[in-house]
CSV table of C-alpha atoms in Angstrom, one decimal:
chain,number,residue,atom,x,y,z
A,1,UNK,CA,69.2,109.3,97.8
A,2,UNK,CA,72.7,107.4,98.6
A,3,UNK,CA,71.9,108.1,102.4
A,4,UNK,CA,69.1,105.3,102.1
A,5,UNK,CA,72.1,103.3,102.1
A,6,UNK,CA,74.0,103.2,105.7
A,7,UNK,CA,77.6,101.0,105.2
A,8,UNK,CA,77.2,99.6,109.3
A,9,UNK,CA,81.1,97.4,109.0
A,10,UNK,CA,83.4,98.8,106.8
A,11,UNK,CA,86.2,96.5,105.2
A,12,UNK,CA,90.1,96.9,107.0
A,13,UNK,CA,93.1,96.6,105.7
A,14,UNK,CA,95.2,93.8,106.4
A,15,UNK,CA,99.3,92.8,106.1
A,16,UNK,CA,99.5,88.9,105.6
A,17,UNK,CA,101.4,86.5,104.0
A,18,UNK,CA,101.7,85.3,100.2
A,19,UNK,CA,98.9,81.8,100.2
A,20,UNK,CA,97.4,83.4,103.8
A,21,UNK,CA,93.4,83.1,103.3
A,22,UNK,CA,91.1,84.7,104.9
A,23,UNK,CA,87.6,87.2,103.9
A,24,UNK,CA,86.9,90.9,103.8
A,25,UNK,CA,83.6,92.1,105.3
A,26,UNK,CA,81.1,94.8,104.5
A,27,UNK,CA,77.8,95.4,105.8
A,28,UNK,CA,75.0,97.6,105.0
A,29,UNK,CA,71.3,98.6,105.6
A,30,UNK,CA,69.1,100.1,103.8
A,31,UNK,CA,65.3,100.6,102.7
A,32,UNK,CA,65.0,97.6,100.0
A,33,UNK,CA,67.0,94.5,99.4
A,34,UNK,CA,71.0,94.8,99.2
A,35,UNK,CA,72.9,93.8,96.5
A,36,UNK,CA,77.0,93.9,96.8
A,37,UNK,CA,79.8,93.6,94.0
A,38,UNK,CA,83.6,94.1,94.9
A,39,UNK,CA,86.4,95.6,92.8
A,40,UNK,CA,89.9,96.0,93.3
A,41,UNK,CA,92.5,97.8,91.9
A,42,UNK,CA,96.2,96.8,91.3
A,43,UNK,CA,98.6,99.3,89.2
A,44,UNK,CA,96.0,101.9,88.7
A,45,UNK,CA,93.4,99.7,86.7
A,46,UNK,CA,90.7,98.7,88.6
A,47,UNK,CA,88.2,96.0,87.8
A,48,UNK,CA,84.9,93.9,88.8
A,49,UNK,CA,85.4,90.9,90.1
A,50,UNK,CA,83.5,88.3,88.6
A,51,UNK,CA,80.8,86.3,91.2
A,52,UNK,CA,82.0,88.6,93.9
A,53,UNK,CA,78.6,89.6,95.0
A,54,UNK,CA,78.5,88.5,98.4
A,55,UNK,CA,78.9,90.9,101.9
A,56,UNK,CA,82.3,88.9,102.3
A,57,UNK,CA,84.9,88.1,100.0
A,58,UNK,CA,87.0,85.1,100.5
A,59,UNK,CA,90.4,85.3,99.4
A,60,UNK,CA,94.6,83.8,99.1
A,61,UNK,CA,96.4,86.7,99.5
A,62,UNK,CA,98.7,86.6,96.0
A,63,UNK,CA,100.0,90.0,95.9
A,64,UNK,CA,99.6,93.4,97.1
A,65,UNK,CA,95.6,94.8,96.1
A,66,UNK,CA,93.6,97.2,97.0
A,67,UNK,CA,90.0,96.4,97.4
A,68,UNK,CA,86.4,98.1,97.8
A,69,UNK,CA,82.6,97.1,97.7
A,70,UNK,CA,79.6,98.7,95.9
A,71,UNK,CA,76.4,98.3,97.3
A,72,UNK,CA,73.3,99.0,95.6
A,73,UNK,CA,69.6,99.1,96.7
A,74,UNK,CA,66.6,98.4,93.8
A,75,UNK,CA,66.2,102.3,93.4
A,76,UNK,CA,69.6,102.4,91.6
A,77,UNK,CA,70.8,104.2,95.0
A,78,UNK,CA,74.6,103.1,95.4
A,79,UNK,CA,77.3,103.8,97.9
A,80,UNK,CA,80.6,102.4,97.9
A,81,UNK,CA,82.8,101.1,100.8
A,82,UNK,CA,86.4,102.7,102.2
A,83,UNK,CA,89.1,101.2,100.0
A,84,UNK,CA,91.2,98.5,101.2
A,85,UNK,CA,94.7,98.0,100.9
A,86,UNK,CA,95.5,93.7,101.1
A,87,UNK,CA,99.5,94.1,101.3
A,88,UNK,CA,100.6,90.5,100.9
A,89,UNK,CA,104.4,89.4,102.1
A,90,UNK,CA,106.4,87.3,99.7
A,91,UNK,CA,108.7,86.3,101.5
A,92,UNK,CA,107.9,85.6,104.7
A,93,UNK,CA,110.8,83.6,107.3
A,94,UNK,CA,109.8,79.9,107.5
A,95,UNK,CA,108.1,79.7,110.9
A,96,UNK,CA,106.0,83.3,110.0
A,97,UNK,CA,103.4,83.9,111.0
A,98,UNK,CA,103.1,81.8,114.3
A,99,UNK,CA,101.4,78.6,113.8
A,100,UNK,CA,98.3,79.5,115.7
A,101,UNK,CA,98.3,83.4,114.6
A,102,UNK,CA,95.5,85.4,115.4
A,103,UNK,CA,96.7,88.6,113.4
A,104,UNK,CA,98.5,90.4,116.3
A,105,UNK,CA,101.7,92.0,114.3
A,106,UNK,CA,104.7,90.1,113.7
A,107,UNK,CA,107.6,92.2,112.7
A,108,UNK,CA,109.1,91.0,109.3
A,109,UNK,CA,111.7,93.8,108.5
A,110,UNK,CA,113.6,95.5,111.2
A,111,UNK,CA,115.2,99.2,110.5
A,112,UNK,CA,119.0,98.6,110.3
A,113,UNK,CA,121.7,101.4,111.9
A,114,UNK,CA,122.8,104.6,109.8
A,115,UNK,CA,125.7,106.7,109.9
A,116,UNK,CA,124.2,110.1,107.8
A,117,UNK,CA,126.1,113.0,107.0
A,118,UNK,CA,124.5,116.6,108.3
A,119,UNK,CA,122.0,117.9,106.2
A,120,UNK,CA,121.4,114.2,104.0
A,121,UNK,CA,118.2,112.6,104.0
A,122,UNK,CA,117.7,109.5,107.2
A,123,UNK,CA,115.8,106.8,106.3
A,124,UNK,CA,114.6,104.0,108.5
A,125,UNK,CA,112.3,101.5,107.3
A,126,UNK,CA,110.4,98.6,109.2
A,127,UNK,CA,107.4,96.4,108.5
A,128,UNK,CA,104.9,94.2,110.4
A,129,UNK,CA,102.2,91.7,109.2
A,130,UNK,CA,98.6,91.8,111.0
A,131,UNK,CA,94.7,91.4,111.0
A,132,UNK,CA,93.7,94.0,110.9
A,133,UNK,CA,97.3,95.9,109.4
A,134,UNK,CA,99.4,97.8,112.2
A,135,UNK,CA,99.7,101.0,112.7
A,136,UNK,CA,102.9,102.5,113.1
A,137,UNK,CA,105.1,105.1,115.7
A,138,UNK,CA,108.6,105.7,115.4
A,139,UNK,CA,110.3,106.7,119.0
A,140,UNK,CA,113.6,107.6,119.3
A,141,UNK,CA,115.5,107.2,122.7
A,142,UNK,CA,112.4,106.2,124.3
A,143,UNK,CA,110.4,109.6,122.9
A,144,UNK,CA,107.6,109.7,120.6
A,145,UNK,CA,108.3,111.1,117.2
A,146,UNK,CA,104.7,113.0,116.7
A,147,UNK,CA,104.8,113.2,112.6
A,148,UNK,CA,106.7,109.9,112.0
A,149,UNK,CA,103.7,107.0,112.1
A,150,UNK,CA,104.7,105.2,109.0
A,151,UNK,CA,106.4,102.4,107.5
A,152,UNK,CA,109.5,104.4,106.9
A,153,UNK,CA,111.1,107.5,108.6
A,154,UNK,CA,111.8,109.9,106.5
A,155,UNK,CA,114.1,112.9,107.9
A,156,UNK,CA,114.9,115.1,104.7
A,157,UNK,CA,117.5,116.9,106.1
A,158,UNK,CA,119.2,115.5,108.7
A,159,UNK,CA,120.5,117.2,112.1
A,160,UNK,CA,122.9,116.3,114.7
A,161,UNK,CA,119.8,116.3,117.2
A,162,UNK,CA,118.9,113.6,115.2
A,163,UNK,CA,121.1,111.1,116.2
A,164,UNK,CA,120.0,108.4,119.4
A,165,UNK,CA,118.9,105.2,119.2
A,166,UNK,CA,115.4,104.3,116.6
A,167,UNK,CA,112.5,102.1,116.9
A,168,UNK,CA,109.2,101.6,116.3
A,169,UNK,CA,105.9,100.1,117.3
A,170,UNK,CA,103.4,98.3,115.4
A,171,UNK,CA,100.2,98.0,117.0
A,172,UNK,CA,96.6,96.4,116.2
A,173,UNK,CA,93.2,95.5,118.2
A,174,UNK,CA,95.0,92.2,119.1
A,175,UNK,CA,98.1,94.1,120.7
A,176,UNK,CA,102.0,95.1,119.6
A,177,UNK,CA,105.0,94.6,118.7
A,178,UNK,CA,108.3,96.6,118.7
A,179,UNK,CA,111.4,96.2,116.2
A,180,UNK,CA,114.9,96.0,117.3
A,181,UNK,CA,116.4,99.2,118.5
A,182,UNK,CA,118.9,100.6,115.9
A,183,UNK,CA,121.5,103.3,116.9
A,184,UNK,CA,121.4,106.4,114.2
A,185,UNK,CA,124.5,108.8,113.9
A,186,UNK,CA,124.3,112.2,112.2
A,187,UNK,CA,127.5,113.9,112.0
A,188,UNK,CA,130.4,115.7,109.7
A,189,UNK,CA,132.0,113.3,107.5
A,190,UNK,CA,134.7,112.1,110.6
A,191,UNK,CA,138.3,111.3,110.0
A,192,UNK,CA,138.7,107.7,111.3
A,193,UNK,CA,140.7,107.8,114.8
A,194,UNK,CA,143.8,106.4,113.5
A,195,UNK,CA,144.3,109.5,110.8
A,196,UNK,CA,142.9,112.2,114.2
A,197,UNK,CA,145.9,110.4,116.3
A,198,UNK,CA,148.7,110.9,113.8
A,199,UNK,CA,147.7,114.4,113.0
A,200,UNK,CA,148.1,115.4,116.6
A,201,UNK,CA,151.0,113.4,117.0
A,202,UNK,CA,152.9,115.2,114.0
A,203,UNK,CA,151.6,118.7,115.3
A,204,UNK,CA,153.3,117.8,118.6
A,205,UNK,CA,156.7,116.2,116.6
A,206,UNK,CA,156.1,113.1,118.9
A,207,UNK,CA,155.5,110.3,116.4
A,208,UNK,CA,159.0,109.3,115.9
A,209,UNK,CA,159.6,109.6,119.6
A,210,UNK,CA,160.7,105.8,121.0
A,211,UNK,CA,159.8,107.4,124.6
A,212,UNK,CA,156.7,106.6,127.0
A,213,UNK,CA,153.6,107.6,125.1
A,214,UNK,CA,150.0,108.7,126.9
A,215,UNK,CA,146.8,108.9,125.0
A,216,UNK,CA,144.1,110.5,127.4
A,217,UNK,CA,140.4,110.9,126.5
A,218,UNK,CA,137.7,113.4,128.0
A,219,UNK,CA,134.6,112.4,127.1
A,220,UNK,CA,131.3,114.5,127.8
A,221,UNK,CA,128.9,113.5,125.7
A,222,UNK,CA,127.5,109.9,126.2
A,223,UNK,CA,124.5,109.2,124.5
A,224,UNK,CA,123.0,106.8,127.7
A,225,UNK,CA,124.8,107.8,130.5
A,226,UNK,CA,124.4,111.5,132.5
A,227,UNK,CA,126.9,113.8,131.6
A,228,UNK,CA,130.6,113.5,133.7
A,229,UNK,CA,131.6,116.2,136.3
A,230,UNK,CA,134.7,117.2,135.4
A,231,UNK,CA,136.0,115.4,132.2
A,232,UNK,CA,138.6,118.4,130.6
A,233,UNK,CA,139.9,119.0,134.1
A,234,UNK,CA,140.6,115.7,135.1
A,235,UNK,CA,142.6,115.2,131.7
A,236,UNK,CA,144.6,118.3,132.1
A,237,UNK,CA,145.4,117.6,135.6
A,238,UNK,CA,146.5,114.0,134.3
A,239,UNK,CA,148.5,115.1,131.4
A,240,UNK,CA,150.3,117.6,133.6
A,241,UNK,CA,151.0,114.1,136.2
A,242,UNK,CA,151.9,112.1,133.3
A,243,UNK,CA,154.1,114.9,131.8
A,244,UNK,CA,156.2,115.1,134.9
A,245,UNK,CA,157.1,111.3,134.9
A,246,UNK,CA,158.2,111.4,131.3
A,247,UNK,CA,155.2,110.9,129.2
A,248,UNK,CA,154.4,112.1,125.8
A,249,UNK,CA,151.0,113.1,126.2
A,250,UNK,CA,148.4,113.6,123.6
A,251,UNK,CA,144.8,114.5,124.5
A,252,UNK,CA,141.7,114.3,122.9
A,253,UNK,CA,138.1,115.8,124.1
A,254,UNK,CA,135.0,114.8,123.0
């Protein structure tokens, strides 16, 4: 029966650098004598490895592999380990990893800002080295994002709900590490300011005026700062003001 073999340490994952060494581990009981033989699998072929019949294989990380051990007793009873993934960085910042690195993460791609028009795809991506490989949460403006614990943050469709400010954790057993915050925007296709000002100008016949010229702005909506008491008031109570000493006034809200 395969039960008469118990795997007691699996093999984990790791995220290291290209030329990083190091060994995976995998540990079994079982009724008779053990005998172990690793495999791994790159681009859906996978393979023995020759002489790889040890509980912990030794290896330079060369490029991304995934890995796994079959362990058999001397009843033909066989089990095989969790696969492994062994993602290996090529290129890695000089000074990465920290000379003395213990495998805590070390971010090596931060996400990078977006401007996304309603109802297009957002995509953030980051990425962290570490023994054993982080895990991942995404947060934006300081709130957990429950589904988004990869890599990448995927949003199919964006929403204007979805804009704030992005970033992510990546944690191991040896502790954490958070990527630069990067400000997201979800919105219609916006004219640029200059093109919204001489609109409104035109509409009110005022851009060839030579006269005293007021541009007043009521803003509600800050994205990290409480909301304003009286914003639209106090701009219609100043344009009327401005008005009476000779001004042009054109106002925009929001």
């Amino acid at each position: 029966f395969s039960t008469a073999i118990a795997i007691t340490e699996q093999p984990v994952s790791v995220s290291v650098p290209v030329g990083y060494s190091f060994s995976l581990r995998c540990r079994a009981e079982g009724r008779t004598a053990l005998q172990y033989q690793w495999f791994c699998q790159r681009q859906s072929a996978c393979r023995q490895i020759p002489g790889a019949t040890k509980q912990d294989l030794p290896i330079t990380a060369q490029q991304t592999q995934l890995y796994t051990c079959r362990i058999n007793d001397l009843y033909k009873n066989a089990v095989f380990s969790d696969w492994v993934k062994v993602e290996v960085h090529q290129c890695v910042a000089r000074g990465l990893p920290p000379q003395l690195w213990r495998g805590e993460p070390v971010i090596v791609l931060n996400p990078t800002e977006q401007r996304v028009e309603v109802g297009k795809p957002l995509q953030l991506q980051c990425a962290a080295m570490g023994v054993p490989a982080p895990t991942y949460q995404w947060y934006r403006n300081g709130n957990l994002l429950e589904q988004q614990k990869k890599k990448k943050l995927w949003i199919t469709h964006a929403k204007v709900s979805d804009t704030g400010t992005y970033l992510c954790c990546a944690s191991n057993s040896h502790g954490e590490h958070w990527t630069n915050a990067v400000d997201v925007h979800i919105g219609e296709q916006s004219q640029p300011m200059s093109a919204l000002l001489k609109s409104k100008w035109h509409a009110n016949g005022i851009l060839a005026s030579t006269g005293k010229l007021a541009l007043l702005v009521g803003n509600n909506r800050y994205q990290h700062h409480p909301n304003l008491m009286a914003p639209v008031t106090d701009v219609f109570e100043l344009s009327l003001l401005l008005e009476q000493l000779g001004f042009q006034v054109v106002s925009l809200l929001d």
